[in-house]
XYZ file of C-alpha atoms in Angstrom:
551
model
C 0.039 0.076 -0.015
C 1.330 3.367 -0.889
C 1.589 5.336 2.550
C 2.204 8.590 0.791
C -1.483 8.998 -0.325
C -3.568 11.022 1.845
C -6.028 9.436 3.978
C -9.735 10.516 4.668
C -11.969 9.372 7.470
C -15.614 9.464 6.742
C -18.471 9.112 9.328
C -21.042 6.364 8.274
C -24.686 5.541 9.108
C -26.913 2.575 8.393
C -24.271 -0.006 9.260
C -25.560 -3.217 11.202
C -23.204 -5.866 10.817
C -19.954 -7.025 9.382
C -21.523 -7.665 5.898
C -22.589 -3.988 5.762
C -18.949 -2.889 6.395
C -17.815 -5.136 3.705
C -20.220 -3.629 1.166
C -19.243 -0.206 2.105
C -15.643 -1.135 1.675
C -16.211 -2.536 -1.784
C -18.336 0.461 -2.717
C -15.602 2.951 -1.856
C -12.783 0.823 -3.287
C -14.676 0.735 -6.524
C -14.229 4.501 -7.014
C -11.285 5.260 -9.464
C -8.310 6.618 -7.390
C -9.173 4.776 -4.170
C -6.362 2.714 -3.064
C -7.680 1.094 0.180
C -10.983 1.295 2.215
C -11.181 0.176 5.787
C -14.466 0.306 7.719
C -14.472 0.364 11.611
C -17.929 -1.026 12.380
C -17.886 0.002 16.196
C -16.984 3.341 15.411
C -19.120 3.740 12.101
C -16.241 5.181 10.166
C -14.275 4.445 7.093
C -10.656 5.174 6.505
C -9.816 5.666 2.859
C -6.531 6.233 1.143
C -7.014 7.798 -2.247
C -5.323 9.733 -5.088
C -6.653 13.425 -4.903
C -6.019 13.602 -8.703
C -8.596 10.939 -9.306
C -10.964 10.725 -6.385
C -12.445 13.025 -3.771
C -14.846 12.888 -0.834
C -17.770 13.769 -2.919
C -17.402 10.853 -5.185
C -16.526 8.435 -2.489
C -19.626 9.413 -0.488
C -21.809 9.242 -3.551
C -20.474 5.569 -3.915
C -21.299 4.661 -0.344
C -24.761 6.236 -0.518
C -25.497 4.340 -3.770
C -24.798 1.255 -1.925
C -27.417 2.039 0.470
C -25.605 3.545 3.474
C -25.275 7.208 4.628
C -22.454 9.654 5.079
C -23.686 12.124 7.827
C -22.795 15.788 6.725
C -22.854 19.209 8.262
C -22.779 22.767 6.532
C -20.347 25.477 7.381
C -20.583 28.973 6.151
C -17.491 31.151 5.323
C -17.325 34.815 4.554
C -15.000 35.490 1.427
C -13.403 38.684 0.715
C -11.641 39.762 -2.425
C -13.882 38.172 -5.140
C -14.689 40.353 -7.957
C -16.033 38.222 -10.711
C -17.148 34.679 -11.563
C -13.684 33.574 -12.208
C -12.760 34.390 -8.676
C -15.926 32.469 -7.482
C -14.885 29.409 -9.397
C -11.341 29.363 -7.996
C -12.692 29.659 -4.521
C -15.082 26.764 -5.196
C -12.333 24.655 -6.505
C -9.993 25.366 -3.756
C -12.636 24.436 -1.191
C -13.730 21.224 -2.993
C -10.067 20.084 -3.051
C -9.998 19.922 0.759
C -10.268 16.344 2.061
C -13.815 15.680 3.487
C -15.668 18.319 1.436
C -18.815 16.933 -0.126
C -20.044 20.045 -1.983
C -19.433 23.878 -2.275
C -21.572 26.735 -3.380
C -20.174 30.079 -3.356
C -22.361 33.291 -3.919
C -20.643 35.974 -5.660
C -23.206 38.562 -4.513
C -23.030 37.905 -0.922
C -19.474 36.800 -0.529
C -20.653 33.767 1.241
C -19.423 30.167 0.770
C -21.606 27.314 2.083
C -19.632 24.136 2.456
C -21.005 20.746 2.853
C -18.685 18.590 4.714
C -18.635 15.020 6.176
C -19.524 15.368 9.947
C -16.335 15.892 11.884
C -13.882 15.354 8.949
C -12.968 18.797 7.994
C -11.383 21.476 10.359
C -12.649 25.121 9.560
C -9.077 26.142 9.749
C -8.321 23.915 6.708
C -11.052 25.655 4.646
C -9.857 29.088 5.524
C -6.172 28.210 4.598
C -7.355 26.660 1.297
C -9.117 29.958 0.451
C -6.052 32.060 1.567
C -3.971 29.851 -0.596
C -6.082 30.681 -3.705
C -5.400 34.335 -2.890
C -8.512 35.332 -1.046
C -9.450 35.977 2.405
C -11.965 34.018 4.477
C -13.652 34.087 7.954
C -15.565 31.141 9.600
C -18.706 33.306 10.311
C -22.112 33.259 8.693
C -22.737 37.027 8.649
C -20.388 39.983 8.749
C -21.454 43.231 10.369
C -23.839 44.896 7.917
C -22.564 48.304 8.480
C -18.964 47.093 7.981
C -19.899 45.590 4.622
C -22.105 48.284 3.405
C -20.115 51.382 4.421
C -16.728 50.382 3.897
C -16.320 51.705 0.285
C -18.589 54.942 0.686
C -15.688 57.263 1.330
C -13.628 56.160 -1.521
C -16.773 56.300 -3.734
C -17.444 59.960 -2.827
C -13.913 60.856 -3.351
C -13.985 59.375 -6.931
C -17.317 60.888 -7.833
C -16.188 64.371 -6.728
C -12.773 64.256 -8.556
C -14.325 62.748 -11.550
C -17.260 65.346 -12.023
C -15.079 68.041 -13.424
C -14.052 65.771 -16.279
C -17.569 64.953 -17.103
C -18.231 68.956 -17.397
C -15.021 69.178 -19.532
C -16.229 66.384 -21.994
C -19.518 68.222 -22.084
C -17.657 71.675 -23.009
C -15.374 69.783 -25.340
C -18.424 68.841 -27.563
C -18.998 72.875 -27.902
C -15.234 73.309 -28.731
C -14.124 74.490 -25.488
C -11.551 73.113 -22.955
C -12.112 73.853 -19.332
C -9.374 71.765 -17.667
C -5.671 72.479 -18.503
C -3.333 69.388 -18.553
C -1.769 69.888 -14.998
C -5.247 70.179 -13.429
C -6.414 67.113 -15.173
C -3.292 65.168 -13.914
C -4.064 66.599 -10.268
C -7.624 65.373 -10.424
C -6.898 61.981 -11.933
C -3.943 60.981 -9.636
C -5.915 60.473 -6.525
C -8.553 58.539 -8.180
C -6.122 56.393 -9.956
C -4.086 55.675 -6.854
C -6.702 55.662 -4.009
C -9.692 54.600 -5.908
C -7.607 52.105 -7.932
C -5.871 50.581 -4.941
C -8.649 47.899 -4.501
C -8.188 46.845 -8.203
C -4.559 46.661 -7.919
C -4.768 44.526 -4.742
C -7.250 42.128 -6.219
C -5.374 41.885 -9.661
C -2.133 41.173 -7.719
C -3.909 38.389 -5.785
C -5.046 36.858 -8.989
C -1.717 37.021 -10.538
C -0.094 35.342 -7.530
C -2.843 32.548 -7.936
C -2.087 32.354 -11.779
C -5.497 33.210 -12.599
C -7.327 36.022 -14.251
C -10.135 38.235 -12.822
C -12.166 41.294 -13.480
C -10.057 43.567 -11.545
C -7.037 42.848 -13.821
C -8.964 44.166 -16.661
C -9.941 47.431 -14.902
C -6.189 47.871 -13.489
C -4.650 47.262 -16.737
C -7.009 49.435 -18.776
C -7.152 52.372 -16.435
C -3.405 52.300 -15.752
C -2.497 52.259 -19.486
C -4.884 55.282 -20.033
C -3.442 57.082 -17.098
C 0.243 56.325 -17.887
C -0.137 57.282 -21.608
C -1.866 60.489 -20.339
C 1.093 61.338 -18.026
C 3.477 60.866 -20.756
C 1.499 63.263 -23.059
C 1.493 65.823 -20.330
C 5.367 65.679 -20.459
C 5.987 65.166 -24.152
C 2.751 66.459 -25.533
C -0.184 64.617 -27.012
C -3.950 63.979 -26.457
C -4.935 63.264 -22.788
C -7.251 60.459 -21.599
C -7.278 61.008 -17.849
C -11.072 61.290 -18.100
C -11.351 57.745 -19.446
C -9.372 56.223 -16.432
C -11.231 58.300 -13.853
C -14.544 57.738 -15.241
C -14.167 53.944 -15.350
C -12.636 53.709 -11.794
C -15.627 55.952 -10.487
C -18.236 53.947 -12.295
C -16.922 50.425 -11.237
C -16.712 51.767 -7.613
C -20.377 52.783 -7.984
C -21.174 49.447 -9.137
C -19.372 47.864 -6.237
C -21.431 50.241 -3.911
C -24.703 49.343 -5.452
C -23.790 45.572 -5.131
C -22.876 46.234 -1.425
C -26.321 47.808 -1.078
C -28.092 44.808 -2.345
C -25.848 42.611 -0.085
C -26.886 44.844 2.911
C -30.538 44.141 2.477
C -30.005 40.557 2.224
C -27.846 40.331 5.321
C -30.242 42.492 7.067
C -33.054 39.876 6.552
C -31.021 37.282 8.261
C -29.716 39.752 10.896
C -33.441 40.507 11.781
C -34.062 36.795 12.288
C -30.885 36.484 14.423
C -32.035 39.511 16.533
C -35.254 37.662 17.318
C -33.322 35.271 19.697
C -32.130 37.271 23.044
C -28.571 37.335 23.914
C -29.027 36.476 27.640
C -31.148 34.075 29.459
C -32.167 33.459 33.078
C -30.983 29.942 33.708
C -32.295 28.145 37.000
C -29.506 26.323 38.910
C -29.810 23.095 40.692
C -30.161 24.843 44.014
C -33.060 27.044 42.486
C -31.221 30.104 42.141
C -31.128 32.190 38.954
C -28.111 32.982 36.928
C -27.802 35.229 34.055
C -25.962 33.335 31.049
C -25.451 33.944 27.305
C -28.215 32.205 25.385
C -25.546 30.552 23.323
C -24.551 28.690 26.542
C -27.823 27.015 26.973
C -27.961 23.276 26.552
C -30.925 20.656 26.255
C -32.252 19.962 29.750
C -31.352 23.398 31.186
C -34.468 25.098 33.073
C -35.010 28.846 31.935
C -37.270 31.569 33.435
C -38.744 33.831 30.879
C -40.419 37.084 32.179
C -43.309 38.893 30.521
C -42.358 40.614 27.258
C -39.003 38.662 26.851
C -38.241 36.494 23.941
C -37.696 32.714 24.462
C -33.960 31.928 24.045
C -34.268 28.382 23.065
C -36.831 25.764 22.020
C -38.354 24.058 24.927
C -41.491 22.957 26.993
C -43.268 24.776 29.613
C -42.836 23.467 32.923
C -44.227 26.074 35.210
C -46.754 29.051 34.788
C -49.111 30.030 31.851
C -48.743 32.569 29.326
C -49.294 33.453 25.649
C -46.706 33.554 23.088
C -46.403 35.397 19.906
C -45.227 32.854 17.363
C -45.887 34.887 14.298
C -42.224 34.093 12.882
C -43.081 30.533 12.570
C -46.846 30.305 11.908
C -47.532 33.829 10.490
C -50.430 34.148 12.801
C -50.807 37.518 14.682
C -52.664 36.133 17.582
C -50.698 34.960 20.515
C -51.027 31.399 21.435
C -51.971 30.098 24.812
C -49.056 28.349 26.777
C -49.457 25.919 29.751
C -47.149 23.247 31.364
C -46.380 20.726 28.578
C -46.841 22.968 25.704
C -43.898 23.538 23.293
C -42.348 27.003 22.844
C -40.024 28.281 20.196
C -36.725 30.387 20.374
C -37.443 33.888 19.138
C -41.143 33.846 20.092
C -42.153 36.688 22.336
C -43.540 35.810 25.823
C -46.804 37.448 26.822
C -48.008 38.808 30.249
C -47.134 35.471 32.330
C -44.041 34.317 34.237
C -43.099 30.825 32.914
C -40.244 28.409 33.376
C -39.274 26.119 30.447
C -37.299 23.022 30.051
C -34.778 23.464 26.935
C -35.243 20.864 24.186
C -32.975 22.369 21.568
C -30.527 25.381 21.818
C -28.185 27.332 19.588
C -28.100 25.964 16.106
C -30.461 23.171 16.844
C -33.475 25.548 17.226
C -36.197 26.127 14.779
C -35.203 29.658 14.384
C -31.566 28.685 13.482
C -32.910 26.314 10.927
C -34.979 29.030 9.319
C -31.773 31.205 9.187
C -29.780 28.371 7.502
C -32.660 27.949 4.881
C -32.366 31.669 4.003
C -28.524 31.463 3.846
C -28.679 28.177 1.675
C -31.136 29.902 -0.759
C -28.726 32.843 -1.103
C -25.682 30.574 -1.651
C -27.577 28.287 -4.035
C -27.294 28.568 -7.813
C -30.325 28.828 -10.241
C -29.955 26.561 -13.212
C -29.448 29.602 -15.515
C -26.332 30.300 -13.583
C -24.678 27.184 -14.771
C -24.549 28.749 -18.153
C -23.368 32.011 -16.781
C -20.525 30.322 -14.793
C -19.279 28.528 -17.922
C -19.206 31.622 -20.068
C -17.660 33.847 -17.313
C -15.036 31.304 -16.668
C -13.232 31.984 -19.850
C -14.214 35.623 -20.036
C -11.120 37.441 -18.745
C -8.602 35.584 -20.693
C -10.677 35.916 -23.889
C -10.784 39.780 -23.218
C -7.193 40.038 -22.658
C -6.390 38.223 -25.884
C -8.910 40.344 -27.717
C -7.120 43.493 -26.353
C -3.636 42.169 -27.258
C -4.843 41.432 -30.763
C -6.378 44.940 -31.075
C -3.026 46.503 -29.961
C -0.819 44.400 -32.297
C -3.246 44.690 -35.237
C -3.364 48.632 -35.058
C 0.464 48.739 -34.661
C 0.786 46.319 -37.628
C -1.484 48.641 -39.710
C 0.753 51.595 -39.220
C -1.147 53.546 -36.287
C 0.935 55.360 -33.788
C 1.520 53.998 -30.251
C -1.187 56.252 -28.657
C -4.050 55.195 -30.948
C -3.052 51.419 -30.559
C -3.087 51.680 -26.933
C -6.268 53.760 -26.693
C -8.128 51.104 -28.771
C -6.688 48.288 -26.755
C -7.785 49.940 -23.525
C -11.165 50.483 -24.899
C -11.625 46.748 -25.236
C -10.582 46.236 -21.747
C -12.834 48.741 -20.086
C -15.802 47.896 -22.149
C -15.601 44.412 -20.460
C -15.629 45.899 -17.026
C -17.352 44.916 -14.749
C -18.594 41.574 -15.465
C -22.306 42.170 -15.326
C -22.978 38.644 -16.541
C -21.387 36.941 -13.814
C -22.902 39.257 -11.124
C -26.339 39.890 -12.274
C -27.898 36.459 -11.715
C -26.563 35.999 -8.116
C -27.154 39.543 -7.131
C -30.767 39.287 -8.354
C -31.197 36.029 -6.325
C -29.847 37.692 -3.287
C -32.070 40.666 -3.487
C -35.011 38.482 -4.228
C -34.655 35.931 -1.312
C -33.658 38.765 1.004
C -36.690 40.841 0.222
C -38.851 37.788 0.648
C -37.395 36.865 3.958
C -38.180 40.518 5.388
C -41.749 39.817 4.422
C -41.909 36.554 5.945
C -41.558 34.320 2.873
C -38.832 31.733 3.071
C -37.407 30.453 -0.212
C -35.593 27.333 0.156
C -33.338 27.500 -3.120
C -32.470 29.624 -6.121
C -34.236 26.962 -8.489
C -37.642 27.438 -6.741
C -37.340 31.037 -7.199
C -36.580 30.622 -10.863
C -39.532 28.286 -11.382
C -41.808 30.633 -9.628
C -41.710 32.837 -12.722
C -44.149 30.256 -14.472
C -46.698 30.203 -11.541
C -50.314 31.208 -12.372
C -52.005 30.364 -9.162
C -50.936 30.668 -5.430
C -52.957 28.811 -2.886
C -52.667 29.748 0.770
C -53.366 27.056 3.484
C -54.944 29.584 5.972
C -56.014 33.249 5.850
C -53.824 34.084 9.007
C -50.704 34.295 6.829
C -52.393 37.049 4.703
C -53.419 39.353 7.565
C -51.680 42.490 8.588
C -51.044 41.198 12.039
C -52.723 44.385 13.447
C -56.196 43.688 14.635
C -58.916 46.158 14.627
C -62.674 46.641 15.506
C -64.857 46.607 12.389
C -68.178 46.633 14.124
C -69.839 46.956 17.575
C -73.118 45.076 18.432
C -75.586 45.738 21.185
C -75.316 48.660 23.647
C -73.543 51.738 22.336
C -71.629 51.833 25.623
C -70.130 48.409 24.936
C -66.910 49.730 23.247
C -66.326 52.327 26.280
C -66.599 49.390 28.732
C -64.514 46.954 26.872
C -61.835 49.473 26.256
C -61.821 50.418 29.786
C -61.281 46.715 30.827
C -58.563 46.172 28.253
C -56.416 49.037 29.589
C -54.219 46.619 31.616
C -53.631 44.101 28.921
C -50.916 43.858 26.420
C -52.834 41.238 24.053
C -53.211 42.287 20.369
C -57.089 42.105 20.749
C -56.844 44.697 23.640
C -54.723 46.960 21.657
C -57.297 46.862 18.755
C -60.243 47.612 21.031
C -58.271 50.508 22.547
C -57.332 52.012 19.131
C -61.018 51.842 18.235
C -62.028 53.897 21.370
C -59.117 56.312 20.817
C -60.454 56.890 17.317
C -63.848 57.503 18.664
C -62.486 60.015 21.300
C -63.986 57.946 24.143
C -62.905 58.711 27.745
C -62.228 55.568 29.681
C -63.071 54.948 33.203
C -60.959 53.363 35.971
C -60.998 49.465 36.458
C -60.935 47.814 39.969
C -59.836 44.205 40.450
C -58.265 43.766 37.003
C -56.930 40.187 36.384
C -55.875 38.397 33.188
C -55.968 34.557 32.513
C -53.597 33.449 29.689
C -55.626 32.293 26.621
C -58.970 33.028 28.363
C -59.332 36.837 28.542
C -59.652 39.554 31.187
C -61.787 40.310 34.041
C -62.568 43.298 36.464
C -65.056 45.795 37.583
C -65.910 49.065 35.822
C -68.179 51.715 37.426
C -69.225 49.416 40.000
């Protein structure tokens, strides 16, 4: 056996006897490139030696599953920085897919997020981060970056570029009328900060691509604008036409495009952050001696007892042990009315407790809660690819080298035809800048991110991009109940019986926080009714309120 081959340990499920182990071994060994496969029945794992050039974890896992057994998996989300086009996306996907134990990768260019399916316990997050860094990009093992950081980081540079580029636009308009507003030295002064400060991000990304021996859209921007700027600087010294406005405008417009892209990401991230904020950061855990301790909600574990006060959100999934209350579970059911909860009833993390004080026994916490699964659904939908994107990816993968080749042919063709160097360079630069940015590679993922994010903010969860694409063919939408279509703001539409009924009912509801009570109080306020005092007010969870009004 070749001991130099890398070894992979995969978890297994569905094994019941030695013959199961042998069938898994034969299935794994049948994959081209697998040298040996040994199953540990007691540990339910398979240790596999394989040639990475011929086999990978995904193919081996598929062969095991085809034999009737399972390979338990988990999903990890990484934030990727430095991607600028679909070529970058493809390199990151290939780098992550090459890590032993990775079963599948989906990188979303618009969100900068990579969802990685890995064999449970077989892959260390640090290995994924290192693989991305080796490809020339930065990665962080965190599902969501701070929205303000992601959205606002490029605003200052964008404003600088736009302010310094505006005079060029005025000069171009004046040039059409036969006037020149900007002397050469002023054009140089305006264009230099745009090229050096605004272009810095393109230079960094272009250099990262070169180190990874791959092309990206930033290289097109960097080469094109640098050529136009350098030629103009030379013409300031030696005399000749200036093209500072071409370089400055391209840098400013690409920055504007990046800012608009970040704005779309901002909305999508906010949708998930809004879900994340539903779960409180802290919880009141009850210790074994009955005392109460304040702990982070992330520290809760199944079996813990937690006390929830009126108006607080439930920090974990669980069942009510003590007390009665009502819980607002609109995030799960879409129903605006609170649901009565008594001992034995289930509660969901993120739901809002009503007027009762309750103690719950935690059944699921952290990433195991229903709320966490909803967040993962939204993230998975944003990271998934629609069928149309497969075509986009194939085209964009060769886009950069083809554009560079066309620009080179343009340059040599004009020189061969006897044109001067300035004309040849300007025409080659035109080819480069026309191709910037790669709208083809960005439009589809950006649209998917914006669509899934906007839907999540409105309570509609889209499970994958393919479903969103198929939705364009829908002609009928059927809802299972009307509660999901209501405003969630109850109101009084009619009052029957004694005209004084509304006044008395509203007076009684003054001490209640129930949505029905708020609806009655709004109706009384709209009528300008003065409410009398209430004696002996009491509320019964799920049953209403009682008290004495005017004797």
